[in-house]
Each structure stands twice: as C-alpha cells, then as structure tokens.
mmCIF file of C-alpha atoms in Angstrom:
data_model
loop_
_atom_site.group_PDB
_atom_site.id
_atom_site.type_symbol
_atom_site.label_atom_id
_atom_site.label_comp_id
_atom_site.label_asym_id
_atom_site.label_seq_id
_atom_site.Cartn_x
_atom_site.Cartn_y
_atom_site.Cartn_z
ATOM 1 C CA MET A 231 22.719 25.000 -82.128
ATOM 2 C CA PRO A 232 20.556 26.093 -79.085
ATOM 3 C CA GLY A 233 18.779 29.713 -78.990
ATOM 4 C CA LEU A 234 16.384 32.217 -79.615
ATOM 5 C CA THR A 235 14.176 32.367 -83.212
ATOM 6 C CA ILE A 236 11.619 34.836 -83.798
ATOM 7 C CA GLU A 237 7.684 33.078 -86.444
ATOM 8 C CA ARG A 238 5.643 35.343 -88.640
ATOM 9 C CA ARG A 239 1.790 35.333 -87.881
ATOM 10 C CA GLY A 240 0.978 38.337 -89.090
ATOM 11 C CA ALA A 241 1.081 40.849 -86.941
ATOM 12 C CA VAL A 242 1.705 37.816 -84.486
ATOM 13 C CA ALA A 243 5.496 37.602 -84.467
ATOM 14 C CA ILE A 244 6.433 34.106 -81.745
ATOM 15 C CA LEU A 245 9.206 34.105 -80.108
ATOM 16 C CA VAL A 246 10.321 30.051 -79.468
ATOM 17 C CA ILE A 247 12.578 29.225 -77.217
ATOM 18 C CA GLU A 248 14.962 26.548 -78.256
ATOM 19 C CA ASN A 249 18.343 24.178 -76.401
ATOM 20 C CA GLY A 250 16.901 20.596 -76.834
ATOM 21 C CA GLY A 251 17.660 17.925 -74.822
ATOM 22 C CA ARG A 252 17.925 20.886 -72.118
ATOM 23 C CA ARG A 253 14.975 21.856 -71.225
ATOM 24 C CA ASN A 254 14.982 24.482 -73.546
ATOM 25 C CA CYS A 255 17.467 26.129 -70.330
ATOM 26 C CA LEU A 256 18.826 29.835 -71.341
ATOM 27 C CA THR A 257 22.833 29.680 -72.046
ATOM 28 C CA ALA A 258 23.868 32.609 -71.416
ATOM 29 C CA GLU A 259 24.445 33.311 -75.064
ATOM 30 C CA MET A 260 20.376 33.451 -75.276
ATOM 31 C CA TRP A 261 20.175 35.820 -72.308
ATOM 32 C CA GLN A 262 22.021 38.778 -74.083
ATOM 33 C CA GLN A 263 20.045 37.622 -76.371
ATOM 34 C CA LEU A 264 16.513 38.554 -75.663
ATOM 35 C CA GLY A 265 17.739 42.907 -75.426
ATOM 36 C CA PRO A 266 18.528 42.810 -79.568
ATOM 37 C CA ILE A 267 15.046 40.971 -80.635
ATOM 38 C CA LEU A 268 13.154 42.422 -78.153
ATOM 39 C CA ASP A 269 14.487 46.507 -79.713
ATOM 40 C CA SER A 270 13.897 45.134 -83.271
ATOM 41 C CA LEU A 271 10.161 43.627 -82.592
ATOM 42 C CA GLU A 272 9.241 46.993 -80.802
ATOM 43 C CA ALA A 273 10.096 48.726 -84.366
ATOM 44 C CA ASP A 274 8.416 47.082 -86.863
ATOM 45 C CA GLU A 275 5.140 48.052 -87.344
ATOM 46 C CA THR A 276 4.045 45.571 -88.451
ATOM 47 C CA VAL A 277 4.113 43.213 -84.635
ATOM 48 C CA MET A 278 1.332 43.710 -82.934
ATOM 49 C CA VAL A 279 1.517 41.479 -80.714
ATOM 50 C CA LEU A 280 3.947 39.209 -78.756
ATOM 51 C CA VAL A 281 3.532 35.357 -77.830
ATOM 52 C CA VAL A 282 7.106 33.720 -76.087
ATOM 53 C CA THR A 283 7.298 29.891 -76.245
ATOM 54 C CA GLY A 284 9.016 27.400 -76.191
ATOM 55 C CA ALA A 285 10.451 24.860 -78.530
ATOM 56 C CA GLY A 286 9.404 21.332 -78.133
ATOM 57 C CA ASP A 287 7.966 19.857 -74.564
ATOM 58 C CA ASP A 288 8.905 22.842 -72.373
ATOM 59 C CA PHE A 289 8.610 26.578 -71.734
ATOM 60 C CA SER A 290 12.496 26.632 -70.096
ATOM 61 C CA ALA A 291 14.281 25.001 -67.297
ATOM 62 C CA GLY A 292 15.632 28.460 -66.768
ATOM 63 C CA ALA A 293 18.613 29.196 -67.294
ATOM 64 C CA ASP A 294 21.816 27.070 -67.777
ATOM 65 C CA ILE A 295 23.115 26.187 -64.609
ATOM 66 C CA ARG A 296 26.531 25.021 -66.396
ATOM 67 C CA ASP A 297 26.549 29.450 -66.704
ATOM 68 C CA LEU A 298 24.890 30.244 -63.787
ATOM 69 C CA ASP A 299 27.671 32.240 -62.683
ATOM 70 C CA ARG A 300 28.835 34.561 -65.584
ATOM 71 C CA ILE A 301 24.805 35.231 -66.215
ATOM 72 C CA LEU A 302 24.829 35.850 -62.825
ATOM 73 C CA ASN A 303 27.466 38.214 -62.884
ATOM 74 C CA ALA A 304 27.534 39.477 -65.758
ATOM 75 C CA PRO A 305 28.610 43.625 -65.672
ATOM 76 C CA THR A 306 25.433 44.749 -66.679
ATOM 77 C CA GLY A 307 24.527 47.151 -64.035
ATOM 78 C CA ALA A 308 21.948 45.863 -62.887
ATOM 79 C CA GLU A 309 22.045 43.085 -59.827
ATOM 80 C CA GLY A 310 20.814 39.287 -60.972
ATOM 81 C CA GLY A 311 22.694 40.016 -64.468
ATOM 82 C CA TRP A 312 21.913 39.261 -67.812
ATOM 83 C CA ILE A 313 18.333 37.532 -66.327
ATOM 84 C CA THR A 314 17.069 40.771 -65.063
ATOM 85 C CA ALA A 315 18.326 42.447 -67.590
ATOM 86 C CA ALA A 316 16.071 40.416 -70.045
ATOM 87 C CA GLU A 317 13.349 39.780 -67.279
ATOM 88 C CA ASN A 318 13.330 43.521 -67.381
ATOM 89 C CA ALA A 319 12.949 44.613 -71.774
ATOM 90 C CA LEU A 320 10.292 42.154 -71.744
ATOM 91 C CA ALA A 321 8.496 43.310 -69.070
ATOM 92 C CA CYS A 322 8.770 47.089 -71.023
ATOM 93 C CA PHE A 323 7.976 45.572 -74.271
ATOM 94 C CA SER A 324 5.195 47.939 -74.809
ATOM 95 C CA LYS A 325 3.346 45.630 -77.202
ATOM 96 C CA PRO A 326 0.701 42.500 -75.815
ATOM 97 C CA THR A 327 2.702 39.737 -74.612
ATOM 98 C CA ILE A 328 1.452 35.837 -73.739
ATOM 99 C CA ALA A 329 3.587 33.773 -72.582
ATOM 100 C CA ALA A 330 2.508 29.745 -74.011
ATOM 101 C CA ILE A 331 3.711 27.396 -71.411
ATOM 102 C CA ASP A 332 4.311 23.813 -71.407
ATOM 103 C CA GLY A 333 6.470 21.048 -69.307
ATOM 104 C CA TYR A 334 8.546 23.197 -67.122
ATOM 105 C CA CYS A 335 8.453 26.874 -65.871
ATOM 106 C CA VAL A 336 10.757 27.034 -63.531
ATOM 107 C CA GLY A 337 13.531 29.535 -62.464
ATOM 108 C CA GLY A 338 14.229 31.829 -65.053
ATOM 109 C CA GLY A 339 12.359 29.739 -67.384
ATOM 110 C CA TRP A 340 9.494 31.546 -65.237
ATOM 111 C CA GLU A 341 11.040 35.311 -64.952
ATOM 112 C CA LEU A 342 10.427 35.581 -68.129
ATOM 113 C CA ALA A 343 6.266 34.473 -68.583
ATOM 114 C CA GLY A 344 5.982 36.140 -65.493
ATOM 115 C CA ALA A 345 7.081 39.315 -66.868
ATOM 116 C CA CYS A 346 4.293 38.381 -70.566
ATOM 117 C CA ASP A 347 0.761 40.013 -69.900
ATOM 118 C CA ILE A 348 -0.400 37.463 -70.046
ATOM 119 C CA ARG A 349 -0.283 33.445 -69.542
ATOM 120 C CA ILE A 350 -1.244 30.280 -71.295
ATOM 121 C CA ALA A 351 -0.358 26.727 -69.061
ATOM 122 C CA ALA A 352 -0.495 23.286 -70.754
ATOM 123 C CA SER A 353 -2.452 21.230 -67.244
ATOM 124 C CA ARG A 354 1.145 19.383 -67.645
ATOM 125 C CA ALA A 355 2.676 21.987 -67.267
ATOM 126 C CA VAL A 356 5.350 22.139 -63.657
ATOM 127 C CA PHE A 357 6.063 25.958 -62.374
ATOM 128 C CA GLY A 358 8.695 26.579 -59.721
ATOM 129 C CA VAL A 359 11.077 29.314 -58.679
ATOM 130 C CA THR A 360 13.779 27.026 -57.440
ATOM 131 C CA PRO A 361 17.159 29.680 -55.565
ATOM 132 C CA SER A 362 16.899 27.404 -52.319
ATOM 133 C CA ARG A 363 17.373 24.482 -54.576
ATOM 134 C CA ILE A 364 20.474 25.930 -55.171
ATOM 135 C CA GLY A 365 22.191 27.650 -53.067
ATOM 136 C CA ILE A 366 21.667 31.555 -54.542
ATOM 137 C CA VAL A 367 19.677 34.520 -54.460
ATOM 138 C CA TYR A 368 17.168 34.819 -56.713
ATOM 139 C CA PRO A 369 16.917 38.151 -58.341
ATOM 140 C CA LEU A 370 14.720 40.873 -56.742
ATOM 141 C CA SER A 371 13.738 41.749 -60.013
ATOM 142 C CA GLY A 372 11.984 38.646 -60.620
ATOM 143 C CA ILE A 373 11.012 38.867 -56.254
ATOM 144 C CA THR A 374 9.277 41.718 -56.998
ATOM 145 C CA ARG A 375 6.863 40.310 -59.697
ATOM 146 C CA LEU A 376 6.362 37.237 -58.160
ATOM 147 C CA VAL A 377 4.980 38.710 -55.247
ATOM 148 C CA ALA A 378 3.502 40.979 -57.882
ATOM 149 C CA ILE A 379 1.301 38.116 -59.338
ATOM 150 C CA ALA A 380 1.340 36.299 -56.155
ATOM 151 C CA GLY A 381 0.912 38.189 -53.688
ATOM 152 C CA PRO A 382 3.791 37.416 -50.977
ATOM 153 C CA ALA A 383 2.165 34.435 -49.126
ATOM 154 C CA VAL A 384 2.582 33.143 -52.048
ATOM 155 C CA ALA A 385 5.854 34.203 -53.116
ATOM 156 C CA LYS A 386 7.391 33.331 -49.690
ATOM 157 C CA LEU A 387 5.774 29.500 -50.433
ATOM 158 C CA LEU A 388 7.338 28.796 -53.787
ATOM 159 C CA LEU A 389 10.775 30.466 -52.956
ATOM 160 C CA PHE A 390 11.373 28.913 -49.603
ATOM 161 C CA SER A 391 10.898 25.658 -50.227
ATOM 162 C CA GLY A 392 11.487 25.349 -54.722
ATOM 163 C CA ASP A 393 9.211 22.522 -54.568
ATOM 164 C CA LEU A 394 7.419 22.506 -58.556
ATOM 165 C CA VAL A 395 3.547 22.953 -58.621
ATOM 166 C CA SER A 396 0.847 21.872 -60.849
ATOM 167 C CA ALA A 397 -0.530 24.713 -64.016
ATOM 168 C CA SER A 398 -4.080 24.036 -61.676
ATOM 169 C CA GLU A 399 -2.455 25.466 -58.727
ATOM 170 C CA ALA A 400 -0.368 27.754 -60.160
ATOM 171 C CA GLN A 401 -3.059 29.274 -61.606
ATOM 172 C CA GLY A 402 -5.146 29.157 -58.243
ATOM 173 C CA PHE A 403 -2.170 31.148 -57.221
ATOM 174 C CA GLY A 404 -2.737 33.680 -60.029
ATOM 175 C CA MET A 405 0.762 33.193 -62.032
ATOM 176 C CA VAL A 406 -1.570 31.747 -65.224
ATOM 177 C CA SER A 407 -4.590 32.775 -66.731
ATOM 178 C CA SER A 408 -5.841 29.889 -67.805
ATOM 179 C CA VAL A 409 -4.771 26.043 -68.356
ATOM 180 C CA VAL A 410 -5.888 24.483 -71.898
ATOM 181 C CA GLU A 411 -4.426 20.313 -73.174
ATOM 182 C CA ALA A 412 -1.342 19.912 -74.244
ATOM 183 C CA ASP A 413 -2.188 20.359 -78.199
ATOM 184 C CA ALA A 414 -3.874 23.484 -77.715
ATOM 185 C CA VAL A 415 -1.608 25.632 -76.051
ATOM 186 C CA LEU A 416 -0.247 27.896 -78.948
ATOM 187 C CA PRO A 417 -3.122 27.560 -80.836
ATOM 188 C CA GLU A 418 -4.621 29.588 -77.701
ATOM 189 C CA ALA A 419 -2.364 32.287 -77.847
ATOM 190 C CA LEU A 420 -2.125 32.855 -81.244
ATOM 191 C CA ALA A 421 -5.917 32.696 -81.361
ATOM 192 C CA LEU A 422 -5.965 35.076 -78.388
ATOM 193 C CA ALA A 423 -3.129 37.442 -80.678
ATOM 194 C CA VAL A 424 -5.007 37.419 -82.893
ATOM 195 C CA HIS A 425 -7.920 39.158 -81.272
ATOM 196 C CA LEU A 426 -5.799 41.580 -79.675
ATOM 197 C CA ALA A 427 -4.570 42.815 -82.962
ATOM 198 C CA SER A 428 -7.555 43.242 -84.542
ATOM 199 C CA ARG A 429 -7.985 45.468 -80.681
ATOM 200 C CA SER A 430 -6.806 48.807 -80.984
ATOM 201 C CA GLN A 431 -3.371 48.579 -79.859
ATOM 202 C CA LEU A 432 -3.562 53.354 -78.658
ATOM 203 C CA SER A 433 -5.530 51.653 -75.670
ATOM 204 C CA ILE A 434 -3.816 48.618 -75.422
ATOM 205 C CA ARG A 435 -1.181 49.923 -75.367
ATOM 206 C CA ALA A 436 -2.723 53.036 -73.234
ATOM 207 C CA MET A 437 -3.581 50.184 -70.414
ATOM 208 C CA LYS A 438 -0.498 48.375 -70.417
ATOM 209 C CA GLU A 439 1.137 51.316 -69.287
ATOM 210 C CA ILE A 440 -1.202 52.203 -67.044
ATOM 211 C CA VAL A 441 -1.418 48.843 -65.222
ATOM 212 C CA ASP A 442 1.665 48.380 -64.839
ATOM 213 C CA ALA A 443 2.598 52.070 -63.051
ATOM 214 C CA ILE A 444 -0.510 51.152 -60.912
ATOM 215 C CA VAL A 445 0.928 48.410 -60.325
ATOM 216 C CA SER A 446 5.092 49.189 -59.593
ATOM 217 C CA GLY A 447 3.922 52.674 -58.491
ATOM 218 C CA ASP A 448 4.949 54.923 -61.099
ATOM 219 C CA ASP A 449 3.343 57.819 -61.537
ATOM 220 C CA ALA A 450 -0.227 56.607 -63.335
ATOM 221 C CA GLU A 451 -1.484 59.583 -63.375
ATOM 222 C CA ALA A 452 0.802 61.315 -65.604
ATOM 223 C CA ILE A 453 1.141 58.318 -67.421
ATOM 224 C CA ALA A 454 -2.854 58.334 -67.922
ATOM 225 C CA ALA A 455 -3.063 61.778 -68.670
ATOM 226 C CA ARG A 456 -0.731 61.915 -71.629
ATOM 227 C CA TRP A 457 -2.798 59.689 -72.997
ATOM 228 C CA GLN A 458 -5.763 61.110 -72.612
ATOM 229 C CA THR A 459 -4.013 63.322 -75.428
ATOM 230 C CA GLU A 460 -2.893 61.025 -77.504
ATOM 231 C CA VAL A 461 -6.538 59.806 -77.996
ATOM 232 C CA ALA A 462 -7.172 63.722 -78.162
ATOM 233 C CA VAL A 463 -5.548 63.325 -81.223
ATOM 234 C CA SER A 464 -6.232 60.003 -82.689
ATOM 235 C CA ASP A 465 -8.580 58.894 -85.389
ATOM 236 C CA GLU A 466 -9.204 55.848 -82.953
ATOM 237 C CA PRO A 467 -12.328 56.860 -81.807
ATOM 238 C CA ALA A 468 -13.991 57.707 -84.331
ATOM 239 C CA ILE A 469 -13.222 54.915 -86.255
ATOM 240 C CA GLY A 470 -14.151 52.776 -83.464
ATOM 241 C CA ALA A 471 -17.558 54.712 -82.856
ATOM 242 C CA ALA A 472 -18.675 54.086 -86.744
ATOM 243 C CA ALA A 473 -18.154 50.542 -87.283
ATOM 244 C CA PHE A 474 -20.731 49.993 -84.250
ATOM 245 C CA VAL A 475 -22.513 52.627 -85.575
ATOM 246 C CA ASP A 476 -22.621 49.749 -88.984
ATOM 247 C CA LYS A 477 -22.328 47.146 -87.570
ATOM 248 C CA LYS A 478 -18.958 46.393 -88.696
ATOM 249 C CA ARG A 479 -15.194 45.355 -87.286
ATOM 250 C CA PRO A 480 -13.400 48.582 -86.803
ATOM 251 C CA GLU A 481 -9.848 48.896 -88.864
ATOM 252 C CA PHE A 482 -7.855 50.941 -86.708
ATOM 253 C CA THR A 483 -5.000 52.811 -88.222
ATOM 254 C CA TRP A 484 -2.856 53.807 -84.722
ATOM 255 C CA ARG A 485 0.395 53.596 -84.870
ATOM 256 C CA VAL A 486 3.190 54.808 -81.557
ATOM 257 C CA PRO A 487 4.382 58.747 -81.742
ATOM 258 C CA PHE A 488 7.022 58.021 -79.104
ATOM 259 C CA PRO A 489 8.555 55.651 -77.127
ATOM 260 C CA ARG A 490 7.366 54.405 -73.353
ATOM 261 C CA ASP A 491 9.173 55.823 -70.969
#
C-alpha cells in the first residue's frame, strides 16, 4: 500500500517513502500526508533529528504521473499545489533533516531531498529535474531552492535538459554532501543523526533558522538576536563548558520554547 511511514531509533525519526514497484513515486494522498506527519514530529520533544529515505532501492521518482494534474493544481493557495505545500513543510521543519538517497531521486523526489538540510547519496543514485520532459513548469519553490543549492547555471542545465546525473556529478554540483556505497547510505545517515542528536539542540535549531534566513533573504539579524536572548536564559552554555572542563559528554537539556516563525 503506497504511503509514508515513520520508524523510530531513539531520538531519530525515519520517514520512509514507499510505493513498491513504482520507484516510490508519490501519489496525491502521499503528498497530503507529509504536512500532518511533520506537524506531529515537530510537536514530539523526543524527536531531535529526522531522516528521510525511500523503501527498497529508490528514494523517489517524484509525483505519480497519473495524479500529476490533481497534485499540481490542488487548491492549496500556493503555486505548485501539494508538491509545494509538502516541500515547504519539510523545509520549515525546525529540527535537522537528513535525506538518505539511493536509486532514483527525480522531480518531486528531488524537491523533497532538496528541502532537507543534509543529503547523503549512494554511488549508484541518479538525480534529475525533469519538467522539460513532460511539458510542465517546475514549481517556483523548487526552482528557487535548486538555484540556492547548485547555482543558476547548474539549475538551468538540469531544468532545461531534464537529463539524469550521477551521484558524483550531483556532489560536484553541491546537491549532495557525501557519496557512499549503497549499503552504507542509511547507516551513514543514522549515524550522523545520532551524532547531531547528542549536540545542543538550542545551537542546532538556532543555526538552522539563521542559515535559512540568510539564504532566503529574511531578517537574519532579528532571528539571531532572538536566539541570543534564548541562549542568555538557558543552561546550555554552562552545561557545555562544564562537560568540556570535566572531559565528559555534555547532557544538554534544552527543548523548544517557541514555534519557528
């Protein structure tokens, strides 16, 4: 049964995209599922990091072509319909996100991967942004994010040609952080997720929001000031300094006191 499922490994949640036999393409219902799932994970203080992956040998081949008109023209109030709504929900998720990518990562699949903070790819993974193959215009949010990640020249090359590129090429374009063997993709992503979960969540959440504001042109100065105020009243610096002096692993305790804007 096609769908999105959540698995837990301690403080790490794993979001699995599954549509067996169809390279995990996302149906209209799957796109609609993502927002509520992320809302639930956002509210769960025991979840510190999210890993996004696909079932089997593929991340996702994107939107189900049979549902494409309904997906892109859904009455969400945003150009790009449910794809844009899902992509933005993932991009705005306040906790660190890691995409573990194997096989096909194409079209809407790339939009979801691109909305994650960090991307780890299998050496056999292939990437593509394919609107020119089917005569549509890629959602503005997806174009904007691709330009921010890979630059305008690479974005134009991928958008114009619709060609698939290898994981090594994608890494050269800045689209993925690292390339590993296929059987190491999820273990590497989970190991990194566990590592991030051990760090100060105040520091990570603050820096994620500040970096995103710098990229988007939002008021990063105001956001940084708000977070500095939070640091000033938290125990995180004292916990970190004491652990450093004692040569122990810090046990950070901070949890989110306010929603991300």
